[in-house]
Short mmCIF file of C-alpha atoms in Angstrom, two decimals:
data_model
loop_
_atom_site.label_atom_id
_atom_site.label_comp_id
_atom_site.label_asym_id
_atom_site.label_seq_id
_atom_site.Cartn_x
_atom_site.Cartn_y
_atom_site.Cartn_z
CA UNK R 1456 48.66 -6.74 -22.32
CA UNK R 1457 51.37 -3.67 -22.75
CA UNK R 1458 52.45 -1.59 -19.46
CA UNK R 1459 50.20 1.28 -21.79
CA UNK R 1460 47.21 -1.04 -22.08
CA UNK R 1461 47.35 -2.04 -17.80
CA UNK R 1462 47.91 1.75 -17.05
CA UNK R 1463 44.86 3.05 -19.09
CA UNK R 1464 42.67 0.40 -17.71
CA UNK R 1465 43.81 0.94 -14.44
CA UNK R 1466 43.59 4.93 -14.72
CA UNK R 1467 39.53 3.92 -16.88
CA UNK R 1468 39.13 1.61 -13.34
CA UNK R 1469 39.47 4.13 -11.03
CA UNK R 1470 37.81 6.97 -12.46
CA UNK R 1471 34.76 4.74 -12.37
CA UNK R 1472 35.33 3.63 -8.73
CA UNK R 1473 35.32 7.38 -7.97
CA UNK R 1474 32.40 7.90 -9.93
CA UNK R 1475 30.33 5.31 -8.21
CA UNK R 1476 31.85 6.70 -4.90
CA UNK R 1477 30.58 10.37 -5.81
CA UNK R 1478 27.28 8.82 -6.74
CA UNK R 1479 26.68 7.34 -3.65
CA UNK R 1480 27.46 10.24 -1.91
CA UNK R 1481 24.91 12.66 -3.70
CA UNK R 1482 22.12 9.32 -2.45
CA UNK R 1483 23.16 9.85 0.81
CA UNK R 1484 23.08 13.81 1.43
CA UNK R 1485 20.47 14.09 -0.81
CA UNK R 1486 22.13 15.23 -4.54
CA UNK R 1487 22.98 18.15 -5.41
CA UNK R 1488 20.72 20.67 -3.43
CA UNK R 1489 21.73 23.73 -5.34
CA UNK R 1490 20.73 22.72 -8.68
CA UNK R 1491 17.41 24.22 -9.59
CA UNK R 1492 15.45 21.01 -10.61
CA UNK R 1493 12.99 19.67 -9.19
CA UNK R 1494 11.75 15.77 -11.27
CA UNK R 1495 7.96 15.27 -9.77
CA UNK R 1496 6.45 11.90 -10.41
CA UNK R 1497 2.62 12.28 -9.73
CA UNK R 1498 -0.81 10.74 -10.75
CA UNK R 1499 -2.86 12.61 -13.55
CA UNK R 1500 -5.09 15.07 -12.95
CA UNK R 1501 -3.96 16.26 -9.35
CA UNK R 1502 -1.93 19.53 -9.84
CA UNK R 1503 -2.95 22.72 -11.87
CA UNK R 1504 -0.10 24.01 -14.14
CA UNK R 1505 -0.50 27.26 -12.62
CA UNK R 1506 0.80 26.00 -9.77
CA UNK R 1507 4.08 24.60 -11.18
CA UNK R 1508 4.00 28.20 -12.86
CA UNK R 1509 3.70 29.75 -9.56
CA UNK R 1510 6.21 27.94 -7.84
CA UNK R 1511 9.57 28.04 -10.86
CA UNK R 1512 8.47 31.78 -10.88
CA UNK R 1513 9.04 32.32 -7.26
CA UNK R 1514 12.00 29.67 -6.57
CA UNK R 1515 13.65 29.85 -10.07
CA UNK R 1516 13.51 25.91 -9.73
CA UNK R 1517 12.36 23.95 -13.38
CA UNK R 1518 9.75 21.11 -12.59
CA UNK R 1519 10.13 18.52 -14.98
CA UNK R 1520 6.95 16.38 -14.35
CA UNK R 1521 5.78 13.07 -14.91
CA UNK R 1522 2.64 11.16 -14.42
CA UNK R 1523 1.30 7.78 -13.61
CA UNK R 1524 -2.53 5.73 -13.45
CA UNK R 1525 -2.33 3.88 -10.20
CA UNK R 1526 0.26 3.24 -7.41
CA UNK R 1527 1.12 0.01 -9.11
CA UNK R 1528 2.50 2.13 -12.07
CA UNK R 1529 4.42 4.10 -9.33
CA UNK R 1530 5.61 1.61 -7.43
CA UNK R 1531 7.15 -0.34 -10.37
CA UNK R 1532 8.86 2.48 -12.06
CA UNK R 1533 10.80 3.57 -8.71
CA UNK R 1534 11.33 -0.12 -7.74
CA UNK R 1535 13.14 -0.11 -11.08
CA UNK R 1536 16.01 2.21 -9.55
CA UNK R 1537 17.75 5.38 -10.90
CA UNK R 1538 14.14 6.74 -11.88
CA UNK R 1539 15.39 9.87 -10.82
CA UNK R 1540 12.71 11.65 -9.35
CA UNK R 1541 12.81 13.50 -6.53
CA UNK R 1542 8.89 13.85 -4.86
CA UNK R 1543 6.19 11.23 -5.66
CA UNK R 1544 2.60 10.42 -4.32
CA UNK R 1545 1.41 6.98 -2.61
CA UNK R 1546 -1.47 5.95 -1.13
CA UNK R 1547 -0.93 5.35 2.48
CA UNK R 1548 -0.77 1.80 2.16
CA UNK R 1549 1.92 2.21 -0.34
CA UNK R 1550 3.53 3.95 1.96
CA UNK R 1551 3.88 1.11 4.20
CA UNK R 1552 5.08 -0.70 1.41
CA UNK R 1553 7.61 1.59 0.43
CA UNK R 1554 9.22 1.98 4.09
CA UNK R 1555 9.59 -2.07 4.38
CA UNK R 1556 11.68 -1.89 0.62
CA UNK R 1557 13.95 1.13 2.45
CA UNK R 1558 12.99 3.01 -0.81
CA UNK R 1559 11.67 6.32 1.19
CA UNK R 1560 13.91 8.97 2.66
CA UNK R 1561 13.60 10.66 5.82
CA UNK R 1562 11.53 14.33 5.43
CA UNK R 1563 13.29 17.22 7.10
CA UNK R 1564 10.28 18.93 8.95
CA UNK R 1565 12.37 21.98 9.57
CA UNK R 1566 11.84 22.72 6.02
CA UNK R 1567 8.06 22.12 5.75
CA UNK R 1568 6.88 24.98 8.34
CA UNK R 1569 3.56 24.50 6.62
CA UNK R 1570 3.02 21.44 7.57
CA UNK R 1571 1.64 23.32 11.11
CA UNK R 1572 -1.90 23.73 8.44
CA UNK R 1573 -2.72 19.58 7.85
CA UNK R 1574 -5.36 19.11 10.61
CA UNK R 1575 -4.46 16.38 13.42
CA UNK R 1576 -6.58 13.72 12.21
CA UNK R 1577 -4.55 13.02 8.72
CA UNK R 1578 -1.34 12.84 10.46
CA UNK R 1579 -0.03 9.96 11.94
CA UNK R 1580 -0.96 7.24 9.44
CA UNK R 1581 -0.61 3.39 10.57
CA UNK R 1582 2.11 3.38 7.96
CA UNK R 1583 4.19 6.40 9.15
CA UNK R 1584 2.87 6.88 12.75
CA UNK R 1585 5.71 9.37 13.55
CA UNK R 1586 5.31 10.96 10.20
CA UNK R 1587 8.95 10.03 9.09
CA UNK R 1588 8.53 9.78 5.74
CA UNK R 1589 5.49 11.14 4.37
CA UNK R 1590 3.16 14.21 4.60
CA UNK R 1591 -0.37 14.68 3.40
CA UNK R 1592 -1.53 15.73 0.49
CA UNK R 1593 -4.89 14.78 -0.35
CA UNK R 1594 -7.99 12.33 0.64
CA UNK R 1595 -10.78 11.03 -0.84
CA UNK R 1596 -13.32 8.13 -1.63
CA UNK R 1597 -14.92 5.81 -4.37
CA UNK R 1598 -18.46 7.25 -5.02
CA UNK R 1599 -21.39 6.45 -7.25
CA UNK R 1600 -21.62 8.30 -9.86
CA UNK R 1601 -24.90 8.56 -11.46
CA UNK R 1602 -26.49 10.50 -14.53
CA UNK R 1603 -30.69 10.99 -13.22
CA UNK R 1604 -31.53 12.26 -16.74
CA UNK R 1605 -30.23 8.49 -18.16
CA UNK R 1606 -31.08 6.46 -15.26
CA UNK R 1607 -34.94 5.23 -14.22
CA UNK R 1608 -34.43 3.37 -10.94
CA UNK R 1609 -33.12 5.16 -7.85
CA UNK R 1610 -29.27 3.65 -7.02
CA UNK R 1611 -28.56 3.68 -3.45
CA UNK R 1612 -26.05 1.05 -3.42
CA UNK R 1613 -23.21 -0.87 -5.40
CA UNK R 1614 -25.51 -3.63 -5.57
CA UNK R 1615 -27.80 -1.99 -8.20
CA UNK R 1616 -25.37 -1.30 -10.72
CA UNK R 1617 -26.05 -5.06 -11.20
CA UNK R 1618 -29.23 -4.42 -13.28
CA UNK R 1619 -29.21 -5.28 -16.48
CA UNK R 1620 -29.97 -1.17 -17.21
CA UNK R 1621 -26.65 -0.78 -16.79
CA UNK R 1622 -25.37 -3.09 -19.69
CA UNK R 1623 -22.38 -1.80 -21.01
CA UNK R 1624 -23.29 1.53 -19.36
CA UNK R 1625 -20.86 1.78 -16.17
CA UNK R 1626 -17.51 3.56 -16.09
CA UNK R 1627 -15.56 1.75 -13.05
CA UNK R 1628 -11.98 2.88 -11.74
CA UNK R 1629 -8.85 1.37 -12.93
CA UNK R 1630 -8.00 0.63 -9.55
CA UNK R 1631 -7.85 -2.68 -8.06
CA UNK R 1632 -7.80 -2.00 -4.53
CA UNK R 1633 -10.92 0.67 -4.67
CA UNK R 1634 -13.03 -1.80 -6.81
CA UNK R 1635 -12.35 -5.32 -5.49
CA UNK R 1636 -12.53 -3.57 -2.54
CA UNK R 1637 -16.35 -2.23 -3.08
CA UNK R 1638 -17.24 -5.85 -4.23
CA UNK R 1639 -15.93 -6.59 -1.07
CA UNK R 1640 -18.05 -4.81 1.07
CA UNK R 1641 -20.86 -5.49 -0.48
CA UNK R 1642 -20.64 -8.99 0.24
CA UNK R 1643 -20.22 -7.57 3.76
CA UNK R 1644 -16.56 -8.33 3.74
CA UNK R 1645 -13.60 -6.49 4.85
CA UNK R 1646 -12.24 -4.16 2.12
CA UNK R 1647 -8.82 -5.53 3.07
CA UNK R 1648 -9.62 -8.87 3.07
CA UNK R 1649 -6.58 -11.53 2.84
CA UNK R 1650 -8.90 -14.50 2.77
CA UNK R 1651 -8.46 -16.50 -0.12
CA UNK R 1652 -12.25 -17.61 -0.23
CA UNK R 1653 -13.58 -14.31 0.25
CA UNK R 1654 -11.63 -12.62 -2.47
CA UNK R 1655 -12.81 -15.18 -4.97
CA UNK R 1656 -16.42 -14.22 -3.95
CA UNK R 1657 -15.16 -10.71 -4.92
CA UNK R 1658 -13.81 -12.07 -8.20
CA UNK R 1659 -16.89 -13.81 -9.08
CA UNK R 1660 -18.99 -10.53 -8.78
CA UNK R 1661 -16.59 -8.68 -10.43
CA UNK R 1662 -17.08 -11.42 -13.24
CA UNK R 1663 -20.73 -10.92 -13.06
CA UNK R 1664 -20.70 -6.84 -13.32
CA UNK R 1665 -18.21 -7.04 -16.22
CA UNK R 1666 -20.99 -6.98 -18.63
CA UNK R 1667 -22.02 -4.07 -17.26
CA UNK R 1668 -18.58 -2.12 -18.25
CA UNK R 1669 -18.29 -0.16 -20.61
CA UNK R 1670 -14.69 1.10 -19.45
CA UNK R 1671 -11.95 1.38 -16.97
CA UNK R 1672 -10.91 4.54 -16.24
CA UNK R 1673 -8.72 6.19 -13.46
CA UNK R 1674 -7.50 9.24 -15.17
CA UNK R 1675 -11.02 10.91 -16.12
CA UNK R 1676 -13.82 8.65 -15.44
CA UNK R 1677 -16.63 11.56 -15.19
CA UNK R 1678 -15.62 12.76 -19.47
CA UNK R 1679 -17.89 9.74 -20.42
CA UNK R 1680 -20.27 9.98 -17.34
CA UNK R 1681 -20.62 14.13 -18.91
CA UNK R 1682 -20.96 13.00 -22.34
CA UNK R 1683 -23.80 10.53 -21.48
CA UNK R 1684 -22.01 7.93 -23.01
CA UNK R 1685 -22.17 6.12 -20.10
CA UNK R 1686 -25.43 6.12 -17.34
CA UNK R 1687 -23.17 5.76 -14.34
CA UNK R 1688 -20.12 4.91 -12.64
CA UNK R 1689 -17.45 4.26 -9.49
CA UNK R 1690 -15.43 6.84 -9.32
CA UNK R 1691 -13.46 9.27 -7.53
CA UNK R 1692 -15.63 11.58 -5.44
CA UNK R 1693 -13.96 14.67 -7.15
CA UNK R 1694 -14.56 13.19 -10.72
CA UNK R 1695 -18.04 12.60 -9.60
CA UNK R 1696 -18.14 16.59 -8.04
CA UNK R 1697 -16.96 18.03 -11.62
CA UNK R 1698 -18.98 16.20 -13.90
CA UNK R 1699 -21.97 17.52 -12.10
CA UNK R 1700 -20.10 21.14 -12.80
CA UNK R 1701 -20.56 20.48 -16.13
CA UNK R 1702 -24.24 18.17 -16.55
CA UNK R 1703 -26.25 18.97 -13.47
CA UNK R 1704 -27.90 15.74 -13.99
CA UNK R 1705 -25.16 13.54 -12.56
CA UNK R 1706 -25.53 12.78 -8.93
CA UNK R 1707 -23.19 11.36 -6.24
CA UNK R 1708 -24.39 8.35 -4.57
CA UNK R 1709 -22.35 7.49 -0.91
CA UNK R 1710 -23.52 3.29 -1.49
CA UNK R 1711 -24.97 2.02 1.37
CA UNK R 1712 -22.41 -1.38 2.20
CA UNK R 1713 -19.59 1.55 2.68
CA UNK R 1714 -17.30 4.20 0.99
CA UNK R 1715 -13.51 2.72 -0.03
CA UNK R 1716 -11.52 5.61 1.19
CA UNK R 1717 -7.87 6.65 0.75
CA UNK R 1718 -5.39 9.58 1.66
CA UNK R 1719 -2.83 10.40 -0.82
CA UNK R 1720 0.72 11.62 0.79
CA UNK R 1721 4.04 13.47 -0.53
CA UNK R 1722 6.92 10.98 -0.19
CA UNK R 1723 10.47 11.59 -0.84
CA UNK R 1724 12.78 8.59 -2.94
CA UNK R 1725 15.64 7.35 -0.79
CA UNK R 1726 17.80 8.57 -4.54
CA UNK R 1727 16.16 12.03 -4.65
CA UNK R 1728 19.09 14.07 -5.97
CA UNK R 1729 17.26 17.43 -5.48
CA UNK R 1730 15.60 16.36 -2.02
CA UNK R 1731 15.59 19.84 -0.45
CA UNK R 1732 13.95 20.94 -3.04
CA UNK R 1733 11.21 18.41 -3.06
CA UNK R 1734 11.24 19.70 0.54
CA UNK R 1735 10.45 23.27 -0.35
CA UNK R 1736 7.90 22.26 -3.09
CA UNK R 1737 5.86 20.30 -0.65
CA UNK R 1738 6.04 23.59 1.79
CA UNK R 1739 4.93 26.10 -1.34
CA UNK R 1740 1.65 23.38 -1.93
CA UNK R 1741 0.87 23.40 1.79
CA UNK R 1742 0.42 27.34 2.06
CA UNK R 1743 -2.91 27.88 2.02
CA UNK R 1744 -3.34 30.11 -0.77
CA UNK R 1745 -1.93 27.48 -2.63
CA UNK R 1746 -3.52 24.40 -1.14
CA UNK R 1747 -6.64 26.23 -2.01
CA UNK R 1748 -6.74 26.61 -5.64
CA UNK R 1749 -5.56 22.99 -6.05
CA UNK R 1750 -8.74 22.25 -4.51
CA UNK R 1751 -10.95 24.86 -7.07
CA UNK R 1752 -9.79 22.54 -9.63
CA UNK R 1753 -9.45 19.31 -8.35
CA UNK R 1754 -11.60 18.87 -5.45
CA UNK R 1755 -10.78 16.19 -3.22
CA UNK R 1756 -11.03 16.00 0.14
CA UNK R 1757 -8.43 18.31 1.48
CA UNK R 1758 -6.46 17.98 4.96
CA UNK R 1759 -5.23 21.97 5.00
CA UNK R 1760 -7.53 22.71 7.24
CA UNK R 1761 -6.25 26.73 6.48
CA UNK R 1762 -6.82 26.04 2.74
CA UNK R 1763 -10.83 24.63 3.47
CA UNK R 1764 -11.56 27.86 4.88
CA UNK R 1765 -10.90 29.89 2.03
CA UNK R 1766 -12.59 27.55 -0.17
CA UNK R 1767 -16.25 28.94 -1.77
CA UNK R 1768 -19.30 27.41 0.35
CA UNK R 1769 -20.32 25.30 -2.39
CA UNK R 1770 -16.66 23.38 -2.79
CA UNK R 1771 -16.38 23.09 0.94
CA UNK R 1772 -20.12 21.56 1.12
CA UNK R 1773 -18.96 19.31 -2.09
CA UNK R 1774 -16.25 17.39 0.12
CA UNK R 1775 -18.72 16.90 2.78
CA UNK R 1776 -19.41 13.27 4.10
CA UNK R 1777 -21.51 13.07 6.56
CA UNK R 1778 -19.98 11.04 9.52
CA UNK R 1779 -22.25 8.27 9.43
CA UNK R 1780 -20.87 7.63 6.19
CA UNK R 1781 -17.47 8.10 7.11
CA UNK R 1782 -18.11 5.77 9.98
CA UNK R 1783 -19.12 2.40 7.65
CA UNK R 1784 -16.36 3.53 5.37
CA UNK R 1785 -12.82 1.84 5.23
CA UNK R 1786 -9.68 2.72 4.44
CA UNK R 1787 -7.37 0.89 2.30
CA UNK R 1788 -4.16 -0.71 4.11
CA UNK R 1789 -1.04 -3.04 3.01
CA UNK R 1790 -2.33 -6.87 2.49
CA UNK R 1791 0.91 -8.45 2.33
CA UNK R 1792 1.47 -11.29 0.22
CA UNK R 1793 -2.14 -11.12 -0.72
CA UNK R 1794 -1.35 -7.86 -3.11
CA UNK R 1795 -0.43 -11.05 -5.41
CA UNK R 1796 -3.87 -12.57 -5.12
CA UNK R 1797 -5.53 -8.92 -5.64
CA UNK R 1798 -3.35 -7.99 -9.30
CA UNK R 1799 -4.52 -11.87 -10.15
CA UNK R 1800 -8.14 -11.46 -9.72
CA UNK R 1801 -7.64 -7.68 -11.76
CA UNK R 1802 -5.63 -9.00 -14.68
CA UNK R 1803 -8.71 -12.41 -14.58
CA UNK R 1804 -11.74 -9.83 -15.20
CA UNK R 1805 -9.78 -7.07 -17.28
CA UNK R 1806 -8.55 -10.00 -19.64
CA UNK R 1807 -12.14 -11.97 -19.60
#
């Protein structure tokens, strides 16, 4: 090797070592905080355009945004590193997932003063008790979904989507922890079961429904439940709310073994490189203005409890759940290693 050869790979060396030193620096502080981008990795279906309009109008900040199906999606693509995206949404039990990886950063509350309008009872999660790392956004449940006009018996309960009616008639969520976790309580089971013999049970009825499937869908379950290409389905309780916007004959059905419930929360990645601008985004959604017309057009349950007030009578009434309900309901938590046992019995009936 010439003297030439040594100095230019020593000179090539060290610009890369202070490369990877500047890199690492922007992870730690948080990027660049003055550039105006902000890379938003959410699920489909959850934020109005107009609101991205409203917010790179006022701020001057460009949203690039992405979207995902299910945490699992989520999860993987961030676990992948460099993804970067600065502001994501997780389930809570994700959450608690995400903290034991160290892939969340810490959220400056200082620069979420509307974070003073998310009632008391969403905050402080089991998975972020201090509420370190995550802020609400929405919550919601599984529901029955059922067309009236299609559908002779009365359905009170998961267990009569078993009838044969229902062959190849039932749109079911794409969402492993929501359904095996209905089959689950219907065999009067915890929805976040880790026993080995009582998941199986779960499998088997899975097994014995999938006849009864017509598709999985997590992105817009109620376009084949308005269609009426499909008599009924589990779905998300706001898919379940606008279908019957648009067919009158589709009813929501709260089963009677128990809703699967779930709040969805604003997390920050650990590698955001615009994370004070994540942190201003998530203030601009929770004024209530704002957190309002997200609800007009997706309406889940909503924990602004400034933004429910200024919602019409009928919306508010929509996300009602009577506490009774609530009560026998059961929200979704981290299972550990038996996550692995869960995506096993999915991938079993999906692929039968």
């Amino acid at each position: 090797m010439t003297k030439k050869r040594v100095g230019m790979g020593f000179l090539a060396f060290f610009l890369l070592f202070a490369l990877v030193l500047t890199g690492c620096g922007d992870k730690e502080t948080g990027g660049k905080s003055d550039e105006k981008v902000l890379n938003v990795f959410n699920w489909s279906e959850y934020l109005p355009q107009s609101v991205i309009d409203q917010f790179e109008e006022e701020t001057g900040i460009k949203v690039n945004y992405d979207t995902y199906s299910s945490n699992e999606e989520m999860l993987a693509k961030l676990s992948a590193g460099n993804a970067g995206y600065d502001i994501t949404v997780a389930s809570t039990y994700f959450i608690e997932i995400m903290i034991k990886q160290e892939m969340l950063a810490k959220i400056n509350k200082e620069n979420i003063p509307n974070i003073k309008n998310i009632g008391e009872d969403f905050l402080g999660t089991s998975a972020d008790p201090n509420d370190e790392y995550s802020v609400p956004y929405m919550w919601g449940k599984a529901v029955i979904a059922v067309n009236e006009d299609l559908v002779e018996k009365e359905v009170t309960s998961y267990a009569d989507l078993f009838d044969p009616e229902f062959k190849n008639n039932l749109v079911v969520l794409d969402d492993v922890r929501s359904i095996v976790g209905t089959m689950l309580a219907m065999l009067g089971y915890s929805q976040n079961s880790t026993d080995e013999k009582e998941l199986e049970e779960a499998k088997q009825k899975l097994l014995e429904l999938k006849p009864n499937i017509k598709a999985f869908d997590s992105d817009s379950p109620k376009t084949l439940l308005v269609s009426g290409e499909v008599k009924a389905g589990i779905v998300w309780g706001a898919e379940a709310t606008l279908a019957a916007q648009e067919n009158a004959a589709i009813k929501t059905v709260f089963p009677s073994e128990g809703l699967n419930l779930w709040q969805d929360n604003f997390v920050i990645p650990k590698d955001a490189p615009h994370k004070e601008n994540a942190e201003k985004f998530i203030d601009f959604i929770l004024r209530p203005e704002i957190s309002k017309e997200i609800s007009m057009d997706y309406p889940y349950g909503n924990p602004n409890v400034e933004a429910v007030k200024l919602l019409p009578e009928d919306i508010r009434k929509s996300l009602e759940v009577p506490s009774e309900v609530l009560e026998k309901g059961e929200y979704n938590i981290d299972v550990g290693e038996a996550t692995q046992i869960y995506d096993r019995i999915w991938s079993e009936v999906k692929n039968n």
